[in-house]
Amino acid sequence: MTDSQSAKDSSKGSPSSPRAAAAAAKRRRLSAAAARVLHEQGVERTAIADIAKAADVPVGNVYYYFKTKDDLVEAALTEHAARLTALTDELDRLPDPRARLKALVHAWLSQRETAARYGCPTGTLAAELDKRTPGGLDHTAAQVIRRLLDWTTAQFHALGTADPDGNAVTLIAAYQGMSLLTNALRDPDLMTREGTRLLSWLDNVR
Amino acid sequence: MTDSQSAKDSSKGSPSSPRAAAAAAKRRRLSAAAARVLHEQGVERTAIADIAKAADVPVGNVYYYFKTKDDLVEAALTEHAARLTALTDELDRLPDPRARLKALVHAWLSQRETAARYGCPTGTLAAELDKRTPGGLDHTAAQVIRRLLDWTTAQFHALGTADPDGNAVTLIAAYQGMSLLTNALRDPDLMTREGTRLLSWLDNVR
Amino acid sequence: MTDSQSAKDSSKGSPSSPRAAAAAAKRRRLSAAAARVLHEQGVERTAIADIAKAADVPVGNVYYYFKTKDDLVEAALTEHAARLTALTDELDRLPDPRARLKALVHAWLSQRETAARYGCPTGTLAAELDKRTPGGLDHTAAQVIRRLLDWTTAQFHALGTADPDGNAVTLIAAYQGMSLLTNALRDPDLMTREGTRLLSWLDNVR
Amino acid sequence: MTDSQSAKDSSKGSPSSPRAAAAAAKRRRLSAAAARVLHEQGVERTAIADIAKAADVPVGNVYYYFKTKDDLVEAALTEHAARLTALTDELDRLPDPRARLKALVHAWLSQRETAARYGCPTGTLAAELDKRTPGGLDHTAAQVIRRLLDWTTAQFHALGTADPDGNAVTLIAAYQGMSLLTNALRDPDLMTREGTRLLSWLDNVR
DNA sequence: AATGAATGAGTTTTCATTCAT
DNA sequence: CATGAATGAAAACTCATTCAT
């Protein structure tokens, strides 16, 4: 997270003024648009103007909210991270960790059509960001993936499995892998089949 | 395969003249450079000039061998496909299908440092090409993946497993997924750990 | 007419803001420069940079006003069409259709020096555009010519001649032909002589 | 005509050797191909490679016969001039000058489909060459047109008309003009109609 | 003479970013 | 704060012409 939010009030808490509220709304609109368009078109093939248009914000104005394109990419990832948080928060309400993991898989499956068209947002962004910042080690996409891994590890831990870390990697890798294959082959059913396998694996894992 | 090889003799067979041999060599140099640079930098971040420089060929001359950038991308994929063929040919010498699959995993593991830096060539190219040609369904990267899937299916079939297709998808998805995670987290050990799991899975699969 | 005027207000009517007025002025400057330079140098021999320089606009900025070179060509033709309209509007004030046609010929004659150097703008553009878009049937230049034909036909009709359509074709063809010869031979007097003949023909046509 | 024929025997007379004969044949093939392709595609949109391919001559070899692209354009015009000569030679066999002129018009009409697609070869080339050599006054295309004018003038002279020069300009201008309109509007019938008018004009001209 | 290959300048186009109001 | 417009640095691609056998 950079200082690109300077001069605006933080995204948390109640806005200090209606003007600031409008600004925050615009910022959110841009983030959401960036999340969607960057996922659909890819980072390099997306011009700032594309995102501006999708968010219905004048091009010149984008730079008031995000100093660089990279900032917008980061915002898109933050958006995806927020959705992940919303999802895990939801899943955390389930009492059983096994049920949580299975619900996670179901959530993936519900997105299979999108995956067939555009792949997993976080996965594709991670791959693109890796090329985009040749030296940059720990980009935001990696962080989002790490958070997903951590949450998953925690579930396997709660489940009392022998190797929670390994299980988490296995599960998330399976997700990323089947997303990529589903996307490459444009076949949502592939994800259904592989998801079914994951569900029965989760039923038996220990 | 397009007609981009027109006016040059094919890469197989003995060259008809020293002239043609030199041209074929240059063509191969360009393909190899493209395979490497496109993998390292990504398609969109790579300029023709980058590949030209890597192959030590003047930029303008590249267009004598490849009419468009897309042709170069295709050549890079053909290069990767050739490497895959070389690998499976090698593996096919092993008498036991199970041993072949395990050797495949070992081959992956031997590439873990590269994967940690740049990901799986075919996987990352597949993801990029998907964005690059919005309408294009069956790009070359997808074909390469499909060939890998087919070979793997054949092994599981020979092994007499109940669901060779599903097993193949599982294995290749696991590979793509662990490549992506390994790359995102820049952690080659992740691939070692996950590879070890795959090996023991292969020992027990039926 | 394409949507190349999007985001700018139309060239007619009062500008909505000084900003927009300046933009419209620049757009007009570019159109006028395009009309002139494309006529003088030909479409294929003219680089966008030539037009940009003639209009004193940075090259990159041209693309803010015209998305492609073809758009600029179209703008040039629109410019020529506007001049034609201005001319026919002027001629329409004359009460007698015969007088109108003769005034048209006089207008042509007044341009004979330009014709000797560069030919008839519409005619040369029509010839070039025909090669430029191999499949394209009805390019803008053809439309401009058609409008001139239509106006001329109307005059012959008002004159009560037996074959207004044929007369119009004869007159306009004579104009295009003498423009081409005048240009090829660089001889403005040729146009004077042929124009004189046309005038006496118009005096007697029925 | 440049010195581009140096080192080859002249195009007239019997070749001094079979080798020279082959060379002359190739030269003629290139000229013919240039005449056709340049007419169809326009000078600026035609690459040397296009002509080479049409003549089935290796690109590099073209330069042995024609030092520059301009030389090839000139050769194409020489080709067209030769056809004109062949035509007028043919017409000269007719005893009556009026019959000759009418036969000329008939010859034009027989080419109306080509004119509708590509215009008059000499006329379009003249227009293009005019842009191509900004300073160059008397290009070859102009010479060809002049020769046509001269021949036509001679016929009107033989016919005893009052203004042979003016009549010739009128006739040739009518031809160029109707070719341009026919091409722009892609309407071969236009040429038929206008040609018919020219024929009856020729019947009555004095 | 023949020819595949090389060269390098030129052209169109895109876009992130900045600026002026 | 907003916004249309400006800018300049790439990047892909084309091609006439030349070169090395």
CSV table of N, CA and C in Angstrom, one decimal, chain D residues 18-124:
chain,number,residue,atom,x,y,z
D,18,PRO,N,21.4,-16.9,-76.7
D,18,PRO,CA,20.3,-17.5,-75.9
D,18,PRO,C,20.2,-16.9,-74.5
D,19,ARG,N,21.3,-16.7,-73.9
D,19,ARG,CA,21.4,-16.2,-72.6
D,19,ARG,C,20.7,-14.8,-72.5
D,20,ALA,N,21.2,-14.0,-73.5
D,20,ALA,CA,20.6,-12.7,-73.6
D,20,ALA,C,19.1,-12.7,-73.9
D,21,ALA,N,18.7,-13.7,-74.7
D,21,ALA,CA,17.3,-13.9,-75.0
D,21,ALA,C,16.5,-14.2,-73.7
D,22,ALA,N,17.1,-15.0,-72.9
D,22,ALA,CA,16.4,-15.4,-71.6
D,22,ALA,C,16.3,-14.1,-70.7
D,23,ALA,N,17.4,-13.4,-70.7
D,23,ALA,CA,17.4,-12.1,-69.9
D,23,ALA,C,16.3,-11.2,-70.4
D,24,ALA,N,16.2,-11.0,-71.7
D,24,ALA,CA,15.3,-10.1,-72.3
D,24,ALA,C,13.9,-10.6,-72.0
D,25,ALA,N,13.7,-11.9,-72.0
D,25,ALA,CA,12.3,-12.4,-71.7
D,25,ALA,C,12.0,-12.1,-70.2
D,26,LYS,N,12.9,-12.2,-69.4
D,26,LYS,CA,12.7,-11.9,-68.0
D,26,LYS,C,12.3,-10.5,-67.8
D,27,ARG,N,13.1,-9.6,-68.5
D,27,ARG,CA,12.8,-8.2,-68.4
D,27,ARG,C,11.4,-7.9,-68.9
D,28,ARG,N,11.0,-8.5,-69.9
D,28,ARG,CA,9.7,-8.3,-70.4
D,28,ARG,C,8.6,-8.8,-69.5
D,29,ARG,N,8.9,-9.9,-68.9
D,29,ARG,CA,8.0,-10.5,-67.9
D,29,ARG,C,7.8,-9.5,-66.7
D,30,LEU,N,8.9,-8.9,-66.3
D,30,LEU,CA,8.8,-8.0,-65.2
D,30,LEU,C,8.1,-6.7,-65.6
D,31,SER,N,8.3,-6.2,-66.8
D,31,SER,CA,7.6,-5.1,-67.3
D,31,SER,C,6.1,-5.3,-67.3
D,32,ALA,N,5.8,-6.5,-67.9
D,32,ALA,CA,4.3,-6.8,-68.0
D,32,ALA,C,3.7,-6.9,-66.6
D,33,ALA,N,4.4,-7.6,-65.7
D,33,ALA,CA,3.9,-7.7,-64.4
D,33,ALA,C,3.7,-6.4,-63.7
D,34,ALA,N,4.7,-5.5,-63.9
D,34,ALA,CA,4.7,-4.2,-63.3
D,34,ALA,C,3.5,-3.4,-63.9
D,35,ALA,N,3.3,-3.5,-65.2
D,35,ALA,CA,2.2,-2.8,-65.8
D,35,ALA,C,0.9,-3.2,-65.2
D,36,ARG,N,0.7,-4.5,-65.0
D,36,ARG,CA,-0.5,-5.0,-64.4
D,36,ARG,C,-0.7,-4.7,-63.0
D,37,VAL,N,0.3,-5.0,-62.2
D,37,VAL,CA,0.2,-4.9,-60.7
D,37,VAL,C,0.1,-3.4,-60.3
D,38,LEU,N,1.0,-2.6,-61.0
D,38,LEU,CA,0.9,-1.2,-60.6
D,38,LEU,C,-0.4,-0.5,-60.9
D,39,HIS,N,-1.0,-1.0,-62.0
D,39,HIS,CA,-2.3,-0.5,-62.4
D,39,HIS,C,-3.3,-0.9,-61.3
D,40,GLU,N,-3.3,-2.2,-61.0
D,40,GLU,CA,-4.3,-2.7,-60.1
D,40,GLU,C,-4.1,-2.2,-58.6
D,41,GLN,N,-2.9,-2.1,-58.2
D,41,GLN,CA,-2.7,-1.7,-56.8
D,41,GLN,C,-2.3,-0.3,-56.5
D,42,GLY,N,-1.9,0.4,-57.6
D,42,GLY,CA,-1.3,1.7,-57.4
D,42,GLY,C,0.2,1.6,-57.1
D,43,VAL,N,0.9,2.6,-57.5
D,43,VAL,CA,2.3,2.6,-57.3
D,43,VAL,C,2.8,2.5,-55.9
D,44,GLU,N,2.2,3.4,-55.0
D,44,GLU,CA,2.7,3.4,-53.7
D,44,GLU,C,2.3,2.2,-52.9
D,45,ARG,N,1.2,1.5,-53.2
D,45,ARG,CA,0.8,0.4,-52.5
D,45,ARG,C,1.4,-0.9,-53.0
D,46,THR,N,2.2,-0.8,-54.0
D,46,THR,CA,2.8,-2.0,-54.6
D,46,THR,C,4.3,-2.1,-54.2
D,47,ALA,N,4.6,-3.2,-53.6
D,47,ALA,CA,6.0,-3.4,-53.2
D,47,ALA,C,6.7,-4.1,-54.4
D,48,ILE,N,8.0,-3.9,-54.5
D,48,ILE,CA,8.8,-4.5,-55.5
D,48,ILE,C,8.5,-6.0,-55.4
D,49,ALA,N,8.4,-6.5,-54.2
D,49,ALA,CA,8.2,-8.0,-54.0
D,49,ALA,C,6.9,-8.4,-54.7
D,50,ASP,N,5.9,-7.5,-54.7
D,50,ASP,CA,4.7,-7.9,-55.4
D,50,ASP,C,4.9,-8.2,-56.9
D,51,ILE,N,5.6,-7.2,-57.5
D,51,ILE,CA,5.9,-7.4,-58.9
D,51,ILE,C,6.8,-8.6,-59.2
D,52,ALA,N,7.8,-8.8,-58.3
D,52,ALA,CA,8.7,-9.9,-58.5
D,52,ALA,C,7.9,-11.2,-58.4
D,53,LYS,N,7.0,-11.3,-57.5
D,53,LYS,CA,6.2,-12.5,-57.3
D,53,LYS,C,5.3,-12.7,-58.6
D,54,ALA,N,4.6,-11.6,-59.0
D,54,ALA,CA,3.8,-11.7,-60.2
D,54,ALA,C,4.5,-12.1,-61.4
D,55,ALA,N,5.8,-11.8,-61.5
D,55,ALA,CA,6.6,-12.1,-62.7
D,55,ALA,C,7.4,-13.4,-62.4
D,56,ASP,N,7.2,-13.9,-61.2
D,56,ASP,CA,7.9,-15.2,-60.8
D,56,ASP,C,9.5,-15.0,-61.0
D,57,VAL,N,9.9,-13.9,-60.4
D,57,VAL,CA,11.3,-13.6,-60.4
D,57,VAL,C,11.8,-13.4,-59.0
D,58,PRO,N,12.9,-13.9,-58.6
D,58,PRO,CA,13.3,-13.7,-57.2
D,58,PRO,C,13.6,-12.2,-57.0
D,59,VAL,N,13.2,-11.7,-55.8
D,59,VAL,CA,13.2,-10.3,-55.5
D,59,VAL,C,14.6,-9.7,-55.8
D,60,GLY,N,15.6,-10.3,-55.3
D,60,GLY,CA,16.9,-9.8,-55.4
D,60,GLY,C,17.3,-9.6,-56.9
D,61,ASN,N,16.8,-10.4,-57.7
D,61,ASN,CA,17.1,-10.4,-59.1
D,61,ASN,C,16.5,-9.2,-59.9
D,62,VAL,N,15.4,-8.7,-59.3
D,62,VAL,CA,14.7,-7.6,-60.0
D,62,VAL,C,15.7,-6.4,-60.2
D,63,TYR,N,16.6,-6.3,-59.3
D,63,TYR,CA,17.5,-5.1,-59.3
D,63,TYR,C,18.6,-5.2,-60.4
D,64,TYR,N,18.7,-6.4,-60.9
D,64,TYR,CA,19.6,-6.5,-62.0
D,64,TYR,C,19.0,-5.9,-63.3
D,65,TYR,N,17.7,-6.0,-63.3
D,65,TYR,CA,17.0,-5.5,-64.5
D,65,TYR,C,16.6,-4.0,-64.4
D,66,PHE,N,16.2,-3.7,-63.2
D,66,PHE,CA,15.7,-2.3,-62.9
D,66,PHE,C,16.4,-1.8,-61.6
D,67,LYS,N,17.1,-0.7,-61.8
D,67,LYS,CA,17.9,-0.3,-60.7
D,67,LYS,C,17.1,0.3,-59.5
D,68,THR,N,16.0,0.8,-59.8
D,68,THR,CA,15.1,1.4,-58.8
D,68,THR,C,13.7,1.1,-59.1
D,69,LYS,N,12.9,1.4,-58.1
D,69,LYS,CA,11.5,1.2,-58.2
D,69,LYS,C,10.9,2.1,-59.3
D,70,ASP,N,11.5,3.3,-59.4
D,70,ASP,CA,11.1,4.3,-60.4
D,70,ASP,C,11.3,3.7,-61.8
D,71,ASP,N,12.4,3.0,-61.9
D,71,ASP,CA,12.7,2.4,-63.3
D,71,ASP,C,11.6,1.4,-63.6
D,72,LEU,N,11.2,0.6,-62.6
D,72,LEU,CA,10.1,-0.3,-62.9
D,72,LEU,C,8.8,0.4,-63.3
D,73,VAL,N,8.5,1.5,-62.6
D,73,VAL,CA,7.3,2.2,-62.9
D,73,VAL,C,7.4,2.7,-64.4
D,74,GLU,N,8.6,3.2,-64.7
D,74,GLU,CA,8.8,3.6,-66.1
D,74,GLU,C,8.6,2.5,-67.1
D,75,ALA,N,9.1,1.3,-66.7
D,75,ALA,CA,9.0,0.2,-67.6
D,75,ALA,C,7.5,-0.1,-67.8
D,76,ALA,N,6.7,0.0,-66.7
D,76,ALA,CA,5.3,-0.3,-66.8
D,76,ALA,C,4.7,0.7,-67.8
D,77,LEU,N,5.1,1.9,-67.7
D,77,LEU,CA,4.5,2.9,-68.6
D,77,LEU,C,4.9,2.7,-70.0
D,78,THR,N,6.2,2.3,-70.2
D,78,THR,CA,6.6,1.9,-71.5
D,78,THR,C,5.7,0.8,-72.1
D,79,GLU,N,5.4,-0.1,-71.2
D,79,GLU,CA,4.5,-1.2,-71.6
D,79,GLU,C,3.2,-0.7,-72.1
D,80,HIS,N,2.6,0.2,-71.3
D,80,HIS,CA,1.3,0.8,-71.7
D,80,HIS,C,1.5,1.6,-73.0
D,81,ALA,N,2.6,2.3,-73.1
D,81,ALA,CA,2.8,3.0,-74.3
D,81,ALA,C,2.9,2.1,-75.5
D,82,ALA,N,3.5,1.0,-75.3
D,82,ALA,CA,3.6,0.0,-76.4
D,82,ALA,C,2.2,-0.5,-76.8
D,83,ARG,N,1.4,-0.7,-75.8
D,83,ARG,CA,0.0,-1.1,-76.1
D,83,ARG,C,-0.8,0.0,-76.9
D,84,LEU,N,-0.5,1.2,-76.5
D,84,LEU,CA,-1.1,2.3,-77.2
D,84,LEU,C,-0.7,2.3,-78.6
D,85,THR,N,0.6,2.2,-78.8
D,85,THR,CA,1.2,2.1,-80.1
D,85,THR,C,0.5,1.0,-81.0
D,86,ALA,N,0.4,-0.1,-80.3
D,86,ALA,CA,-0.2,-1.3,-81.0
D,86,ALA,C,-1.6,-0.9,-81.4
D,87,LEU,N,-2.3,-0.3,-80.5
D,87,LEU,CA,-3.7,0.1,-80.8
D,87,LEU,C,-3.8,1.1,-82.0
D,88,THR,N,-3.0,2.2,-81.9
D,88,THR,CA,-3.1,3.2,-82.9
D,88,THR,C,-2.6,2.6,-84.3
D,89,ASP,N,-1.6,1.8,-84.2
D,89,ASP,CA,-1.1,1.1,-85.5
D,89,ASP,C,-2.3,0.4,-86.1
D,90,GLU,N,-3.0,-0.3,-85.3
D,90,GLU,CA,-4.2,-1.1,-85.7
D,90,GLU,C,-5.2,-0.1,-86.3
D,91,LEU,N,-5.4,0.9,-85.6
D,91,LEU,CA,-6.5,1.9,-86.1
D,91,LEU,C,-6.0,2.6,-87.4
D,92,ASP,N,-4.8,2.8,-87.5
D,92,ASP,CA,-4.3,3.5,-88.6
D,92,ASP,C,-4.6,2.7,-89.9
D,93,ARG,N,-4.9,1.4,-89.8
D,93,ARG,CA,-5.2,0.7,-91.0
D,93,ARG,C,-6.6,1.1,-91.5
D,94,LEU,N,-7.4,1.6,-90.7
D,94,LEU,CA,-8.7,2.0,-91.2
D,94,LEU,C,-8.5,3.2,-92.1
D,95,PRO,N,-9.2,3.3,-93.2
D,95,PRO,CA,-9.0,4.3,-94.2
D,95,PRO,C,-9.6,5.7,-93.7
D,96,ASP,N,-10.6,5.7,-92.9
D,96,ASP,CA,-11.3,6.9,-92.5
D,96,ASP,C,-10.9,7.4,-91.1
D,97,PRO,N,-10.4,8.6,-91.0
D,97,PRO,CA,-10.0,9.1,-89.7
D,97,PRO,C,-11.2,9.1,-88.7
D,98,ARG,N,-12.4,9.4,-89.1
D,98,ARG,CA,-13.6,9.3,-88.3
D,98,ARG,C,-13.8,7.9,-87.7
D,99,ALA,N,-13.6,7.0,-88.7
D,99,ALA,CA,-13.8,5.5,-88.3
D,99,ALA,C,-12.7,5.2,-87.2
D,100,ARG,N,-11.5,5.7,-87.4
D,100,ARG,CA,-10.4,5.5,-86.5
D,100,ARG,C,-10.8,6.0,-85.1
D,101,LEU,N,-11.3,7.2,-85.0
D,101,LEU,CA,-11.6,7.8,-83.7
D,101,LEU,C,-12.7,7.0,-83.1
D,102,LYS,N,-13.7,6.6,-83.9
D,102,LYS,CA,-14.8,5.8,-83.3
D,102,LYS,C,-14.3,4.5,-82.9
D,103,ALA,N,-13.4,3.9,-83.6
D,103,ALA,CA,-12.9,2.6,-83.2
D,103,ALA,C,-12.1,2.8,-81.9
D,104,LEU,N,-11.4,3.9,-81.7
D,104,LEU,CA,-10.7,4.2,-80.5
D,104,LEU,C,-11.7,4.2,-79.3
D,105,VAL,N,-12.8,4.8,-79.5
D,105,VAL,CA,-13.8,4.8,-78.4
D,105,VAL,C,-14.3,3.4,-78.1
D,106,HIS,N,-14.5,2.7,-79.2
D,106,HIS,CA,-15.0,1.3,-79.0
D,106,HIS,C,-13.9,0.5,-78.2
D,107,ALA,N,-12.7,0.8,-78.5
D,107,ALA,CA,-11.6,0.1,-77.7
D,107,ALA,C,-11.7,0.5,-76.2
D,108,TRP,N,-12.0,1.7,-76.0
D,108,TRP,CA,-12.1,2.1,-74.6
D,108,TRP,C,-13.3,1.4,-73.9
D,109,LEU,N,-14.4,1.4,-74.6
D,109,LEU,CA,-15.6,0.7,-74.1
D,109,LEU,C,-15.3,-0.8,-73.8
D,110,SER,N,-14.5,-1.4,-74.6
D,110,SER,CA,-14.3,-2.8,-74.4
D,110,SER,C,-13.5,-3.0,-73.1
D,111,GLN,N,-12.9,-2.0,-72.6
D,111,GLN,CA,-12.1,-2.0,-71.3
D,111,GLN,C,-12.9,-1.5,-70.1
D,112,ARG,N,-14.2,-1.4,-70.3
D,112,ARG,CA,-15.0,-0.7,-69.2
D,112,ARG,C,-15.0,-1.4,-67.9
D,113,GLU,N,-14.9,-2.8,-68.0
D,113,GLU,CA,-14.9,-3.5,-66.7
D,113,GLU,C,-13.6,-3.2,-65.9
D,114,THR,N,-12.5,-3.2,-66.7
D,114,THR,CA,-11.3,-2.9,-66.0
D,114,THR,C,-11.2,-1.5,-65.5
D,115,ALA,N,-11.8,-0.6,-66.3
D,115,ALA,CA,-11.8,0.8,-65.9
D,115,ALA,C,-12.6,0.9,-64.6
D,116,ALA,N,-13.7,0.2,-64.5
D,116,ALA,CA,-14.6,0.3,-63.3
D,116,ALA,C,-13.8,-0.2,-62.1
D,117,ARG,N,-12.9,-1.1,-62.3
D,117,ARG,CA,-12.2,-1.6,-61.1
D,117,ARG,C,-11.0,-0.8,-60.8
D,118,TYR,N,-10.2,-0.4,-61.9
D,118,TYR,CA,-8.9,0.2,-61.6
D,118,TYR,C,-8.7,1.5,-62.3
D,119,GLY,N,-9.6,2.0,-63.1
D,119,GLY,CA,-9.4,3.2,-63.8
D,119,GLY,C,-8.6,3.0,-65.0
D,120,CYS,N,-8.3,4.1,-65.7
D,120,CYS,CA,-7.4,4.1,-66.9
D,120,CYS,C,-6.0,4.0,-66.4
D,121,PRO,N,-5.2,3.0,-66.9
D,121,PRO,CA,-3.9,2.8,-66.5
D,121,PRO,C,-3.0,4.1,-66.6
D,122,THR,N,-3.1,4.7,-67.7
D,122,THR,CA,-2.2,5.8,-67.9
D,122,THR,C,-2.7,7.0,-67.1
D,123,GLY,N,-4.0,7.2,-67.0
D,123,GLY,CA,-4.5,8.3,-66.2
D,123,GLY,C,-4.2,8.1,-64.7
D,124,THR,N,-4.4,7.0,-64.2
D,124,THR,CA,-4.1,6.8,-62.7
D,124,THR,C,-2.6,6.9,-62.5
